[in-house]
PDB file of C-alpha atoms and ligand atoms in Angstrom:
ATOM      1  CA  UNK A   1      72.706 166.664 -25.629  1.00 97.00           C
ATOM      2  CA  UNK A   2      72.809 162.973 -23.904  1.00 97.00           C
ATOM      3  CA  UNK A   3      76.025 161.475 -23.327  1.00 98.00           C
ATOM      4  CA  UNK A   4      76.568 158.324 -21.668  1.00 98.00           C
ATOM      5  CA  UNK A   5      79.245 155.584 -21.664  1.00 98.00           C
ATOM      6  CA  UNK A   6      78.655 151.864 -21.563  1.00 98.00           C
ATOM      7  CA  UNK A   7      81.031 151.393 -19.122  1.00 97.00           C
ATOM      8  CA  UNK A   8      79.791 153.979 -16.995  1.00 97.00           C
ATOM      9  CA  UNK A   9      76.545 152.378 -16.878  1.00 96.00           C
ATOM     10  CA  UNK A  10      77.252 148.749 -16.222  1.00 96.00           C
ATOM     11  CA  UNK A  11      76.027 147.215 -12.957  1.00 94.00           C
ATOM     12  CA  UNK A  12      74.013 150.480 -12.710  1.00 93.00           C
ATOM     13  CA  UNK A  13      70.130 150.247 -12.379  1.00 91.00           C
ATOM     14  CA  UNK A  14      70.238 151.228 -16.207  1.00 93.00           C
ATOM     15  CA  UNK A  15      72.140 147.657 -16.411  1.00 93.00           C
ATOM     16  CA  UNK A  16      69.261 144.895 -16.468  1.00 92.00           C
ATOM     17  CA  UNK A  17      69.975 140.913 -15.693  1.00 92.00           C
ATOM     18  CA  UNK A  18      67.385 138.074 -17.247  1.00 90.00           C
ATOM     19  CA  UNK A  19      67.722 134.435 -18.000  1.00 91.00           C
ATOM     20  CA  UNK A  20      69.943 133.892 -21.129  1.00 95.00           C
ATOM     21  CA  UNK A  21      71.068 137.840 -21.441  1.00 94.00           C
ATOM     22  CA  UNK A  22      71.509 141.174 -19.844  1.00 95.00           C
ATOM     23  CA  UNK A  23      71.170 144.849 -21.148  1.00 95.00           C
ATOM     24  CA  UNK A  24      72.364 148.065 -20.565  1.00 96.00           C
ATOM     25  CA  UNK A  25      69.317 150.329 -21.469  1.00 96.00           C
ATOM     26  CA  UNK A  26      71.644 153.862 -22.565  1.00 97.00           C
ATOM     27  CA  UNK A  27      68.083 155.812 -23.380  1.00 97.00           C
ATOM     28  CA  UNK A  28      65.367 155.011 -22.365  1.00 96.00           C
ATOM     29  CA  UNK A  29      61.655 156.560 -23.199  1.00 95.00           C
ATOM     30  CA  UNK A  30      62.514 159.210 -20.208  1.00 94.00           C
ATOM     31  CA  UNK A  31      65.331 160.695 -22.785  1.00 96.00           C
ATOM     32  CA  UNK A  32      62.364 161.956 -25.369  1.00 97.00           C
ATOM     33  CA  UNK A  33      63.794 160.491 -28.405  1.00 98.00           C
ATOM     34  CA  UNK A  34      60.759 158.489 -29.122  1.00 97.00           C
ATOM     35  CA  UNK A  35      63.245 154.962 -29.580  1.00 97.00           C
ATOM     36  CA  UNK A  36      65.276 152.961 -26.904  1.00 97.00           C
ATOM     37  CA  UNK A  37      68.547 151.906 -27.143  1.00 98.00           C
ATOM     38  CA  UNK A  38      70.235 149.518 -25.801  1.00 97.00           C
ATOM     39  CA  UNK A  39      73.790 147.287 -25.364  1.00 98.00           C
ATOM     40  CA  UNK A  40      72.261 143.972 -25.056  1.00 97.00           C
ATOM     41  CA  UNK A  41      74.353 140.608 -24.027  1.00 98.00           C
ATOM     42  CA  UNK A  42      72.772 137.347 -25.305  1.00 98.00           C
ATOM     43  CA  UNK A  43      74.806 134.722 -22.985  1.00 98.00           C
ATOM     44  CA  UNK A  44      77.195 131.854 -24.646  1.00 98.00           C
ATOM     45  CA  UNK A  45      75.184 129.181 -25.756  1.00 98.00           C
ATOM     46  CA  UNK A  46      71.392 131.298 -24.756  1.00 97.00           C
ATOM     47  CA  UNK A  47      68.657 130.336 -27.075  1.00 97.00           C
ATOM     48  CA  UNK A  48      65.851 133.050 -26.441  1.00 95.00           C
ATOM     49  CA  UNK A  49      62.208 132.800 -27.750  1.00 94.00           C
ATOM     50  CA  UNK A  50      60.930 136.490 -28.545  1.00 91.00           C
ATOM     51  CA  UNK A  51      57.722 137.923 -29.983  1.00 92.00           C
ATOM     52  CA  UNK A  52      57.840 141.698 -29.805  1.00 91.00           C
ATOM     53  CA  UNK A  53      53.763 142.146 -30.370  1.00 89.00           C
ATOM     54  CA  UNK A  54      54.107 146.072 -29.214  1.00 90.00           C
ATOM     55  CA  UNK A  55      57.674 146.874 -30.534  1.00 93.00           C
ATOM     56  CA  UNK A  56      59.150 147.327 -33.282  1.00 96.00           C
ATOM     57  CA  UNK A  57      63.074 146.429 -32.888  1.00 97.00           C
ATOM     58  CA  UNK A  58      66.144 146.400 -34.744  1.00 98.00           C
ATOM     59  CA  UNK A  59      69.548 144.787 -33.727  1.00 98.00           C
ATOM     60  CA  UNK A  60      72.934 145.209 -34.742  1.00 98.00           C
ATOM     61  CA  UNK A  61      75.642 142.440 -33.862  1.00 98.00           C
ATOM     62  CA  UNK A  62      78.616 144.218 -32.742  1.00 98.00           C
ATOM     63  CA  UNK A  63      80.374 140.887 -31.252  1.00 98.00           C
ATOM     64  CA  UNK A  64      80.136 137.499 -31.477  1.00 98.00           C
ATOM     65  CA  UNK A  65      78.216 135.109 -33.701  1.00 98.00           C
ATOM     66  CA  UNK A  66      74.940 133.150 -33.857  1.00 98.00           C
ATOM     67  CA  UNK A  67      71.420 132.660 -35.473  1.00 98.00           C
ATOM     68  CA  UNK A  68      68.029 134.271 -35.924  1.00 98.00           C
ATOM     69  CA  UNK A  69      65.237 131.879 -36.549  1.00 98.00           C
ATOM     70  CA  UNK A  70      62.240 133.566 -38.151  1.00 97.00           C
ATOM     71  CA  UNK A  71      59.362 131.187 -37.334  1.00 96.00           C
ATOM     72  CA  UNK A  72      57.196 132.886 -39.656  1.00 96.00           C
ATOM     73  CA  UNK A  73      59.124 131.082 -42.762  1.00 96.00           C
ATOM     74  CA  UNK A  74      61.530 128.824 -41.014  1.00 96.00           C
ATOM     75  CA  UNK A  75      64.701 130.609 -42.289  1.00 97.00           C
ATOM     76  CA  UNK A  76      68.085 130.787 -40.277  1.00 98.00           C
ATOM     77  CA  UNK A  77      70.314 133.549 -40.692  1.00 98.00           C
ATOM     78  CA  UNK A  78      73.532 133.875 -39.834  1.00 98.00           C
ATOM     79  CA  UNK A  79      74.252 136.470 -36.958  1.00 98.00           C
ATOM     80  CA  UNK A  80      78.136 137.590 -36.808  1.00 98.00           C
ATOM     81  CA  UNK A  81      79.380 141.520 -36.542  1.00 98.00           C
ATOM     82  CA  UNK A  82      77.919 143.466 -39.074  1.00 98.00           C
ATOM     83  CA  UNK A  83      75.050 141.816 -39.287  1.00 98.00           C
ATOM     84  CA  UNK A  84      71.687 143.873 -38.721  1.00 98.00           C
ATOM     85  CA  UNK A  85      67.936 142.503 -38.244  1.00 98.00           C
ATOM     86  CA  UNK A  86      64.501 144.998 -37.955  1.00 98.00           C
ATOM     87  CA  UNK A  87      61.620 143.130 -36.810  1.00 97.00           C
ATOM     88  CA  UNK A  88      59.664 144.857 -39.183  1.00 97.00           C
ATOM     89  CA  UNK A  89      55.938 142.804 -38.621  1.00 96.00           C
ATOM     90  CA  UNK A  90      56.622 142.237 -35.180  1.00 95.00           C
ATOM     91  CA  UNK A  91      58.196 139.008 -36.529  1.00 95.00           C
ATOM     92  CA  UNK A  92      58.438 135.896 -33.745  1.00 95.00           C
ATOM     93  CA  UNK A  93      61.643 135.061 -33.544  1.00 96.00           C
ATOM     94  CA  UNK A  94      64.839 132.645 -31.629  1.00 97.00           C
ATOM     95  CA  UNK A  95      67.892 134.005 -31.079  1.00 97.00           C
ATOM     96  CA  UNK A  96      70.557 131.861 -30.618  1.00 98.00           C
ATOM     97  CA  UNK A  97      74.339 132.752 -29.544  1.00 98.00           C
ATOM     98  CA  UNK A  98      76.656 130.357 -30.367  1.00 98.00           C
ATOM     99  CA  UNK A  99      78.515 128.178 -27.332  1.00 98.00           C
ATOM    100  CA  UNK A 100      82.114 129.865 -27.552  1.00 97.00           C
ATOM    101  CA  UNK A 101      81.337 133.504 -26.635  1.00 97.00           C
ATOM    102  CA  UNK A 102      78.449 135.907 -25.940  1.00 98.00           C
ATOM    103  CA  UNK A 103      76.696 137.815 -28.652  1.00 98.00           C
ATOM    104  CA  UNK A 104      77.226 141.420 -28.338  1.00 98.00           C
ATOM    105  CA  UNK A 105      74.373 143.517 -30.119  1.00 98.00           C
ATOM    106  CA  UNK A 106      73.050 147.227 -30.116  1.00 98.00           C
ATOM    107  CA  UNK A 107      69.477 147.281 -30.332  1.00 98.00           C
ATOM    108  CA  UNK A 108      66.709 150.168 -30.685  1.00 98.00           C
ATOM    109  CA  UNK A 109      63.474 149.866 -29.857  1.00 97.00           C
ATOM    110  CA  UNK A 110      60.087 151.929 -31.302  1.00 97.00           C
ATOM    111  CA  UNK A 111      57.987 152.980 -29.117  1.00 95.00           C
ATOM    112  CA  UNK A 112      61.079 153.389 -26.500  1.00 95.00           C
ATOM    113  CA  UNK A 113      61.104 150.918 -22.981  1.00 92.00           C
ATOM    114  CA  UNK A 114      60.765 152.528 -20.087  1.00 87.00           C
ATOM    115  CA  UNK A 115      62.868 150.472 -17.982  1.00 81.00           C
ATOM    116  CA  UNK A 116      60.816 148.532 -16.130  1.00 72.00           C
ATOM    117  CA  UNK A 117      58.940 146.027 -18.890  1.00 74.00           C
ATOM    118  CA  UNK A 118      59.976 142.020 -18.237  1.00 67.00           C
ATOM    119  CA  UNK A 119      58.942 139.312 -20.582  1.00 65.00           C
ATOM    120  CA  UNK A 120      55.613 137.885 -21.034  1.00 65.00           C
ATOM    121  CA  UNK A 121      55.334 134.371 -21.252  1.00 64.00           C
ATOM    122  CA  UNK A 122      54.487 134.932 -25.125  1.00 68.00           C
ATOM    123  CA  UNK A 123      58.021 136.746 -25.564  1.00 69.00           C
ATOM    124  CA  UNK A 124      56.650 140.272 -25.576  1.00 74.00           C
ATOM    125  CA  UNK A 125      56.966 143.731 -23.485  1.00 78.00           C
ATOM    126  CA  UNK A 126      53.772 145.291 -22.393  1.00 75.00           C
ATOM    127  CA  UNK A 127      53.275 148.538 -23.767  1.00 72.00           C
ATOM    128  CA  UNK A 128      53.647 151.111 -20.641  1.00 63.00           C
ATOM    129  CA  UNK A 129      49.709 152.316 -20.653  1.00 54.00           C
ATOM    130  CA  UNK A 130      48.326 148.982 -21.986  1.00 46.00           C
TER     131      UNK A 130
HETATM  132  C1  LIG B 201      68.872 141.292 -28.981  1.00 65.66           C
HETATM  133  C2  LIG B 201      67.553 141.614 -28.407  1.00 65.66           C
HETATM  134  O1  LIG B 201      66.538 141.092 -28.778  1.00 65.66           O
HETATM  135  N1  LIG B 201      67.571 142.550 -27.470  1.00 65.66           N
HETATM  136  C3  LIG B 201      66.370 142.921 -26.811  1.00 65.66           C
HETATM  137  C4  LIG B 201      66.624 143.961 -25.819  1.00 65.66           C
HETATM  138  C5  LIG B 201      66.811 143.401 -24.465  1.00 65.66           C
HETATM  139  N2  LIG B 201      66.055 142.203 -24.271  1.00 65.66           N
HETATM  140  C6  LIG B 201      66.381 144.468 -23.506  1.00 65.66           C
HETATM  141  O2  LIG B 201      67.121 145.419 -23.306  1.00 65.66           O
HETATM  142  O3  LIG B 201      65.271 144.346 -22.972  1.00 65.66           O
END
């Protein structure tokens, strides 16, 4: 059994900082459960471009409120707690917190991150062995 707390692993090297969010990574593809999961931040007022060509990801909101823009049909959705999205067909999305607080969201990734992926320029992780 893997048990880890959130607040544990803040400012840890599980804890990962980027332009517009940060994310605690509590598995990674290390742990063998064949997903990631992670406690992702999107900043106040972040607007983030993502295309996840290799992944397939789903997202909870667990605090705060926003949008997701899927630029495949132009729709905005409402993001606010409860709210889930799967990136089903690798959709290419923006994420957008709103300006008052940060978005809070639990997210879980298929096949898992390692740990050590950054964004492409076209929004995407590499896959480990590509
Ligand atoms: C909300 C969202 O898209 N999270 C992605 C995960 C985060 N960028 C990470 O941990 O890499």
């Amino acid at each position: 059994m893997i048990v880890r707390d959130l607040n544990e692993a803040k400012n840890t090297e599980r804890h990962v900082f980027s332009d517009g969010w940060d994310s605690v990574r509590l598995l990674l593809k290390a742990d063998g459960m064949g997903f990631s999961f992670h406690i992702t931040t999107i900043h106040a007022g972040a607007e983030l471009h993502m295309h996840y060509k290799n992944h397939l990801e789903c997202v909870y909101c667990v605090d705060g409120t926003g949008s997701i823009e899927d630029l495949a049909t132009g729709r905005l959705h409402p993001i606010r707690p409860g709210v889930m999205y799967a990136l089903d067909k690798h959709d290419k999305h923006i994420l957008r917190a709103d300006a008052d607080k940060p978005m809070v969201m639990a997210c879980a990734f298929n096949p898992p991150v390692s740990g050590k992926e950054v964004h492409q320029a076209d929004g995407s992780y590499a896959l480990e062995d590509a």
